[in-house]
Short mmCIF file of C-alpha atoms in Angstrom, two decimals:
data_model
loop_
_atom_site.label_atom_id
_atom_site.label_comp_id
_atom_site.label_asym_id
_atom_site.label_seq_id
_atom_site.Cartn_x
_atom_site.Cartn_y
_atom_site.Cartn_z
CA GLU A 1 -19.81 -16.46 3.61
CA PHE A 2 -21.89 -13.72 1.96
CA THR A 3 -25.33 -12.86 3.37
CA ILE A 4 -28.08 -11.51 1.12
CA SER A 5 -31.48 -10.47 2.44
CA ILE A 6 -34.11 -12.15 0.26
CA ASP A 7 -37.89 -12.19 0.07
CA SER A 8 -40.31 -15.05 -0.32
CA GLY A 9 -40.27 -16.12 -3.95
CA ASP A 10 -36.60 -15.28 -4.54
CA ASP A 11 -34.68 -17.89 -6.50
CA VAL A 12 -31.28 -18.32 -8.12
CA VAL A 13 -31.33 -18.18 -11.92
CA GLY A 14 -27.66 -19.03 -12.44
CA TYR A 15 -24.06 -18.67 -11.30
CA VAL A 16 -21.57 -17.86 -14.06
CA ASN A 17 -17.89 -16.90 -13.71
CA GLY A 18 -18.36 -15.89 -10.09
CA LEU A 19 -21.52 -13.83 -10.70
CA LEU A 20 -24.87 -14.81 -9.19
CA TRP A 21 -28.20 -13.82 -10.75
CA LEU A 22 -31.36 -13.98 -8.64
CA HIS A 23 -34.96 -13.03 -9.30
CA ASN A 24 -38.26 -12.78 -7.46
CA PHE A 25 -40.99 -14.63 -9.33
CA ASN A 26 -44.21 -14.37 -7.32
CA TYR A 27 -46.69 -14.61 -10.25
CA SER A 28 -44.57 -12.10 -12.18
CA ILE A 29 -40.98 -10.91 -11.87
CA LYS A 30 -40.80 -8.13 -9.28
CA TYR A 31 -37.06 -7.56 -9.46
CA MET A 32 -33.73 -9.16 -10.30
CA VAL A 33 -30.40 -8.96 -8.51
CA LEU A 34 -26.85 -9.45 -9.78
CA CYS A 35 -24.36 -10.36 -7.04
CA ASN A 36 -20.61 -10.80 -6.88
CA PRO A 37 -19.96 -12.79 -3.67
CA SER A 38 -16.17 -12.41 -4.06
CA ILE A 39 -16.31 -8.67 -3.39
CA ARG A 40 -19.76 -8.56 -1.73
CA LYS A 41 -21.39 -6.30 -4.30
CA CYS A 42 -24.99 -6.39 -5.54
CA LEU A 43 -26.88 -4.56 -8.27
CA LEU A 44 -30.67 -4.32 -8.46
CA ILE A 45 -31.94 -5.00 -11.99
CA PRO A 46 -35.41 -3.83 -13.09
CA PRO A 47 -37.76 -6.56 -14.35
CA SER A 48 -38.09 -6.93 -18.10
CA PRO A 49 -40.82 -4.69 -19.56
CA ALA A 50 -43.13 -7.57 -20.54
CA SER A 51 -42.52 -9.92 -17.61
CA HIS A 52 -45.84 -8.95 -15.98
CA LEU A 53 -47.80 -10.39 -18.92
CA GLY A 54 -47.46 -14.04 -17.92
CA ARG A 55 -45.35 -16.91 -16.67
CA THR A 56 -41.63 -16.52 -17.32
CA ASP A 57 -38.60 -18.72 -17.90
CA VAL A 58 -35.30 -17.01 -17.13
CA GLY A 59 -31.67 -17.79 -17.96
CA PHE A 60 -28.32 -16.12 -17.28
CA GLY A 61 -24.97 -16.48 -18.99
CA TYR A 62 -21.98 -14.96 -20.77
CA ASP A 63 -22.01 -13.87 -24.41
CA LEU A 64 -18.73 -15.11 -25.88
CA LEU A 65 -19.06 -12.85 -28.94
CA SER A 66 -19.64 -9.49 -27.27
CA HIS A 67 -17.97 -10.40 -23.94
CA ASP A 68 -21.06 -9.35 -22.04
CA TYR A 69 -23.15 -10.93 -19.30
CA LYS A 70 -26.78 -11.32 -20.31
CA ALA A 71 -30.11 -12.51 -18.95
CA VAL A 72 -32.88 -13.85 -21.16
CA VAL A 73 -36.57 -13.88 -20.23
CA ILE A 74 -39.18 -15.90 -22.12
CA VAL A 75 -42.67 -14.56 -21.33
CA HIS A 76 -45.62 -16.91 -21.88
CA ILE A 77 -48.34 -14.30 -22.39
CA GLY A 78 -51.54 -15.04 -20.48
CA SER A 79 -50.12 -18.10 -18.73
CA ASP A 80 -49.19 -18.31 -15.07
CA GLU A 81 -47.87 -20.84 -12.56
CA TYR A 82 -51.31 -22.42 -12.11
CA ASN A 83 -52.74 -21.95 -15.59
CA PHE A 84 -50.48 -23.31 -18.32
CA GLN A 85 -51.61 -21.99 -21.68
CA PHE A 86 -49.61 -23.97 -24.21
CA LEU A 87 -51.11 -22.17 -27.17
CA SER A 88 -50.24 -18.77 -25.72
CA ARG A 89 -47.93 -16.39 -27.55
CA THR A 90 -44.41 -15.85 -26.27
CA LEU A 91 -42.12 -12.84 -26.11
CA VAL A 92 -38.35 -12.96 -25.62
CA GLU A 93 -36.40 -10.17 -23.91
CA VAL A 94 -32.65 -9.91 -23.28
CA TYR A 95 -30.82 -7.83 -20.68
CA SER A 96 -27.28 -6.66 -21.44
CA LEU A 97 -25.16 -5.90 -18.38
CA LYS A 98 -22.76 -3.87 -20.52
CA MET A 99 -25.59 -1.71 -21.89
CA GLY A 100 -27.62 -1.71 -18.68
CA SER A 101 -30.92 -2.18 -20.51
CA TRP A 102 -33.52 -4.64 -21.81
CA SER A 103 -34.34 -5.25 -25.46
CA SER A 104 -37.08 -7.30 -27.10
CA ILE A 105 -35.80 -9.67 -29.77
CA GLY A 106 -39.15 -10.90 -31.05
CA THR A 107 -42.44 -12.69 -30.48
CA ASP A 108 -43.26 -16.36 -30.95
CA LEU A 109 -39.61 -17.35 -31.28
CA VAL A 110 -40.52 -20.13 -28.85
CA SER A 111 -43.74 -22.11 -29.26
CA GLY A 112 -46.13 -21.87 -26.33
CA GLU A 113 -46.39 -25.67 -26.48
CA TRP A 114 -43.01 -26.02 -24.78
CA TYR A 115 -42.82 -26.44 -21.01
CA LEU A 116 -39.35 -25.58 -19.70
CA GLY A 117 -37.66 -26.90 -16.57
CA LYS A 118 -34.29 -26.18 -14.98
CA SER A 119 -31.67 -24.24 -16.93
CA VAL A 120 -27.88 -24.20 -17.00
CA TYR A 121 -25.27 -22.09 -18.78
CA ALA A 122 -22.64 -23.80 -20.90
CA ASN A 123 -20.41 -22.70 -23.79
CA GLY A 124 -22.06 -19.39 -24.61
CA ALA A 125 -25.67 -20.54 -24.35
CA VAL A 126 -28.45 -21.04 -21.83
CA HIS A 127 -29.97 -24.52 -21.93
CA TRP A 128 -33.37 -25.56 -20.57
CA MET A 129 -34.81 -29.02 -20.07
CA ALA A 130 -37.92 -29.04 -22.27
CA VAL A 131 -41.00 -31.07 -23.12
CA ARG A 132 -43.63 -30.31 -25.73
CA TYR A 133 -47.37 -30.74 -25.24
CA ARG A 134 -50.01 -30.31 -27.90
CA GLY A 135 -53.25 -29.72 -26.02
CA GLU A 136 -52.74 -32.68 -23.69
CA ILE A 137 -53.98 -32.73 -20.12
CA PHE A 138 -51.09 -33.25 -17.76
CA SER A 139 -50.03 -32.75 -14.17
CA GLY A 140 -47.53 -33.83 -11.54
CA SER A 141 -44.55 -35.87 -12.68
CA LYS A 142 -45.55 -35.62 -16.33
CA LEU A 143 -44.40 -32.01 -16.24
CA HIS A 144 -40.86 -33.30 -15.74
CA ASP A 145 -40.91 -35.98 -18.45
CA PHE A 146 -38.41 -33.99 -20.49
CA SER A 147 -37.64 -35.05 -24.05
CA HIS A 148 -35.43 -32.23 -25.38
CA VAL A 149 -32.93 -29.54 -24.52
CA MET A 150 -33.84 -26.06 -25.73
CA SER A 151 -30.80 -23.78 -26.12
CA PHE A 152 -30.52 -20.02 -26.55
CA ASP A 153 -27.22 -18.77 -27.97
CA LEU A 154 -26.48 -15.48 -26.22
CA GLY A 155 -24.31 -14.28 -29.11
CA THR A 156 -26.49 -15.06 -32.13
CA GLN A 157 -29.73 -14.81 -30.10
CA ALA A 158 -31.04 -17.93 -31.81
CA PHE A 159 -32.92 -20.89 -30.35
CA SER A 160 -32.16 -24.52 -31.13
CA TYR A 161 -33.46 -27.89 -29.96
CA ARG A 162 -31.86 -31.25 -29.43
CA GLU A 163 -33.51 -34.50 -28.40
CA LEU A 164 -32.28 -35.95 -25.11
CA PRO A 165 -30.39 -39.26 -25.20
CA ARG A 166 -32.39 -42.44 -24.72
CA SER A 167 -31.27 -44.43 -21.70
CA ASP A 168 -32.99 -47.81 -21.84
CA VAL A 169 -31.29 -49.06 -18.67
CA ASN A 170 -32.51 -46.12 -16.62
CA GLU A 171 -36.04 -46.12 -18.01
CA ALA A 172 -36.40 -49.84 -17.33
CA TYR A 173 -36.41 -48.88 -13.64
CA GLY A 174 -38.98 -46.12 -13.94
CA ARG A 175 -38.93 -42.66 -15.46
CA PRO A 176 -35.59 -41.07 -14.45
CA LEU A 177 -35.19 -37.58 -13.07
CA LYS A 178 -33.34 -35.43 -15.63
CA LEU A 179 -31.24 -32.42 -14.65
CA PRO A 180 -28.92 -30.19 -16.73
CA LEU A 181 -25.25 -29.87 -15.78
CA SER A 182 -22.06 -28.29 -17.06
CA ILE A 183 -18.98 -30.52 -17.33
CA HIS A 184 -15.69 -28.99 -18.56
CA GLY A 185 -17.73 -26.14 -20.01
CA SER A 186 -20.00 -28.42 -22.05
CA LEU A 187 -23.68 -29.15 -21.57
CA ALA A 188 -24.41 -32.42 -19.79
CA VAL A 189 -27.54 -34.13 -18.51
CA LEU A 190 -27.90 -36.17 -15.33
CA TYR A 191 -30.30 -39.14 -15.41
CA LEU A 192 -31.14 -40.30 -11.90
CA SER A 193 -33.32 -43.29 -11.01
CA TRP A 194 -33.48 -45.56 -7.96
CA ARG A 195 -31.27 -48.10 -9.76
CA TYR A 196 -28.80 -46.14 -11.90
CA ILE A 197 -27.04 -42.79 -12.30
CA CYS A 198 -26.06 -41.74 -15.85
CA ILE A 199 -24.38 -38.57 -17.07
CA TRP A 200 -24.43 -37.70 -20.77
CA VAL A 201 -22.35 -34.94 -22.37
CA MET A 202 -23.49 -33.11 -25.49
CA GLU A 203 -20.88 -32.98 -28.25
CA GLU A 204 -21.01 -31.66 -31.80
CA ASN A 205 -22.08 -35.00 -33.26
CA GLY A 206 -24.46 -36.06 -30.50
CA TRP A 207 -24.56 -37.31 -26.93
CA THR A 208 -21.76 -39.29 -25.27
CA GLN A 209 -22.32 -41.28 -22.09
CA GLU A 210 -19.65 -40.00 -19.70
CA TYR A 211 -20.61 -41.93 -16.55
CA MET A 212 -22.84 -44.90 -15.81
CA MET A 213 -23.07 -46.36 -12.31
CA GLU A 214 -25.47 -48.02 -9.93
CA SER A 215 -27.22 -45.73 -7.47
CA PRO A 216 -25.85 -46.35 -3.97
CA CYS A 217 -28.25 -47.90 -1.50
CA GLY A 218 -30.55 -45.25 -0.05
CA PHE A 219 -29.44 -42.44 -2.37
CA TYR A 220 -32.58 -42.12 -4.48
CA ASP A 221 -34.83 -43.26 -1.63
CA TYR A 222 -33.68 -40.30 0.45
CA LEU A 223 -34.60 -37.89 -2.34
CA SER A 224 -37.99 -39.49 -2.99
CA ASN A 225 -39.01 -40.05 0.64
CA SER A 226 -41.76 -37.42 0.55
CA SER A 227 -45.30 -36.78 -0.61
CA TYR A 228 -43.84 -34.30 -3.11
CA ASN A 229 -42.59 -35.23 -6.55
CA VAL A 230 -38.84 -35.83 -6.33
CA ALA A 231 -38.26 -33.38 -9.20
CA ASP A 232 -39.93 -30.59 -7.24
CA ARG A 233 -37.56 -31.12 -4.31
CA ILE A 234 -34.33 -30.76 -6.26
CA ASN A 235 -33.20 -27.25 -7.15
CA ASN A 236 -30.09 -28.00 -9.19
CA ALA A 237 -26.99 -30.17 -9.44
CA VAL A 238 -23.31 -29.59 -10.23
CA PHE A 239 -20.44 -31.90 -11.09
CA CYS A 240 -17.04 -31.10 -9.57
CA GLU A 241 -14.44 -32.42 -11.99
CA LYS A 242 -11.47 -32.19 -9.60
CA SER A 243 -13.07 -34.22 -6.82
CA ASN A 244 -15.28 -36.39 -9.07
CA GLU A 245 -18.29 -35.44 -7.00
CA LEU A 246 -21.89 -35.01 -8.03
CA VAL A 247 -23.54 -32.45 -5.72
CA ILE A 248 -27.31 -32.01 -5.54
CA ALA A 249 -29.19 -29.16 -3.86
CA ALA A 250 -32.37 -30.72 -2.48
CA ASP A 251 -34.03 -27.71 -0.85
CA LYS A 252 -35.02 -28.51 2.75
CA GLU A 253 -33.50 -32.00 2.48
CA GLY A 254 -30.02 -30.46 2.33
CA ILE A 255 -27.03 -31.10 0.09
CA ILE A 256 -26.30 -34.61 -1.16
CA SER A 257 -22.84 -35.26 -2.59
CA TYR A 258 -21.88 -38.50 -4.34
CA ASN A 259 -18.24 -39.38 -5.01
CA ILE A 260 -18.08 -41.35 -8.23
CA LYS A 261 -14.70 -42.95 -7.51
CA ALA A 262 -15.29 -43.80 -3.86
CA LYS A 263 -18.92 -44.74 -4.60
CA ASP A 264 -20.27 -43.22 -1.42
CA TYR A 265 -22.47 -40.27 -0.60
CA LYS A 266 -22.81 -37.73 2.17
CA ILE A 267 -25.79 -35.69 3.32
CA ARG A 268 -25.53 -32.24 4.85
CA HIS A 269 -28.76 -31.48 6.66
CA TYR A 270 -29.56 -27.83 6.08
CA SER A 271 -31.88 -26.03 3.74
CA VAL A 272 -30.17 -24.94 0.53
CA THR A 273 -31.49 -23.14 -2.54
CA TYR A 274 -28.63 -23.60 -4.98
CA VAL A 275 -25.16 -25.10 -5.29
CA GLY A 276 -22.39 -23.92 -7.60
CA LYS A 277 -18.65 -24.25 -8.16
CA TYR A 278 -17.08 -21.18 -6.58
CA VAL A 279 -15.10 -18.93 -8.92
CA GLU A 280 -13.36 -15.79 -7.66
CA ASN A 281 -14.26 -12.71 -9.69
CA LEU A 282 -12.77 -9.38 -8.60
CA LEU A 283 -14.35 -7.36 -11.41
CA TRP A 284 -17.36 -5.13 -10.88
CA LYS A 285 -17.20 -1.58 -12.29
CA GLU A 286 -15.62 -2.95 -15.47
CA LEU A 287 -18.74 -5.07 -16.07
CA LEU A 288 -21.28 -2.27 -15.66
CA PRO A 289 -22.41 0.43 -18.13
CA GLN A 290 -19.86 3.22 -18.39
CA PRO A 291 -21.11 6.82 -17.92
#
C-alpha cells in the first residue's frame, strides 16, 4: 500500500513499467506527478507551457528508441470540458523525464475534429480511442461512439490512425462500450455490451479477435445500473494474462473482475480510480536528469 495525498480533479494518466503518472485537470492542468510506488518516491512535474490554453488530452509511456519515459499533451486551443471546439487549433507538447523539460513539437498535428477518449500505452506508443466529428451536434453517449485508434509514437513523435474492428455480433445488441487495453505488450480493444464481451488485438496486418464470449448474467447490468452513461463510470480496464482475468475500474461502483476460463465475475465494493498490473521498479535517480 502506498498513500498519495491528492486534490479534487486528480486523475491517473497511465502506469508503465512500475511508474505512475498523475495530473490535475480542473479546466487546465495545474500540475503533474510521477510516482514510483515500489520505493515510495514522487516527483512534481510542472504543467506543459501551453496547457492553460484549452482542453487537454494526456498520455504517458516509454520511448523505446531513446530509453526515456515521456508524457505527451495535446492542447485543444480555446476548447474546454464544456465547450468542445472541433475546429480549434491544436498544439502538441512532450515532456522528457531524462531531460527534465517540455518541448513543443508542432501545431495542428492533430485535427481539432477528433474527440479522444481513454488512452493506453503499448509497444512504444500512446493510443487513444478516437472519434471524428465535422461540425455535428452531439452529446452524451455519442461522445463515446469511437471509430478509430489514434496513436502517438514516442520515438518518432508521429501520429497515426487505424479504424477499429467491426463487431457485428456486439453491435446487434446495442452500441458496445469500447476500452483500450494492453495484452502481451500489444494494443488491444475491449468491446463490452449486455450480450457479449469481445477483445481484439492489433497486429501488423490488422485486428485479430482474441476472445469472444457471452457476458455473464448481471455483469453489464451492474455497470449500467445508473442514470450516468456507462462509459462515464468506467475509468479503465486491464487484462491479466496469467490469471485470464479482465479487471475493470468502475469508479464508485468498485472493481469488477471477470475470469474468462471460469466464466464468473467478482465485485469488490470500494471506490477506485485506476487499476494496473503491478510491476516492481527499483530505479529512481537513474531515470531523472543528471546534474
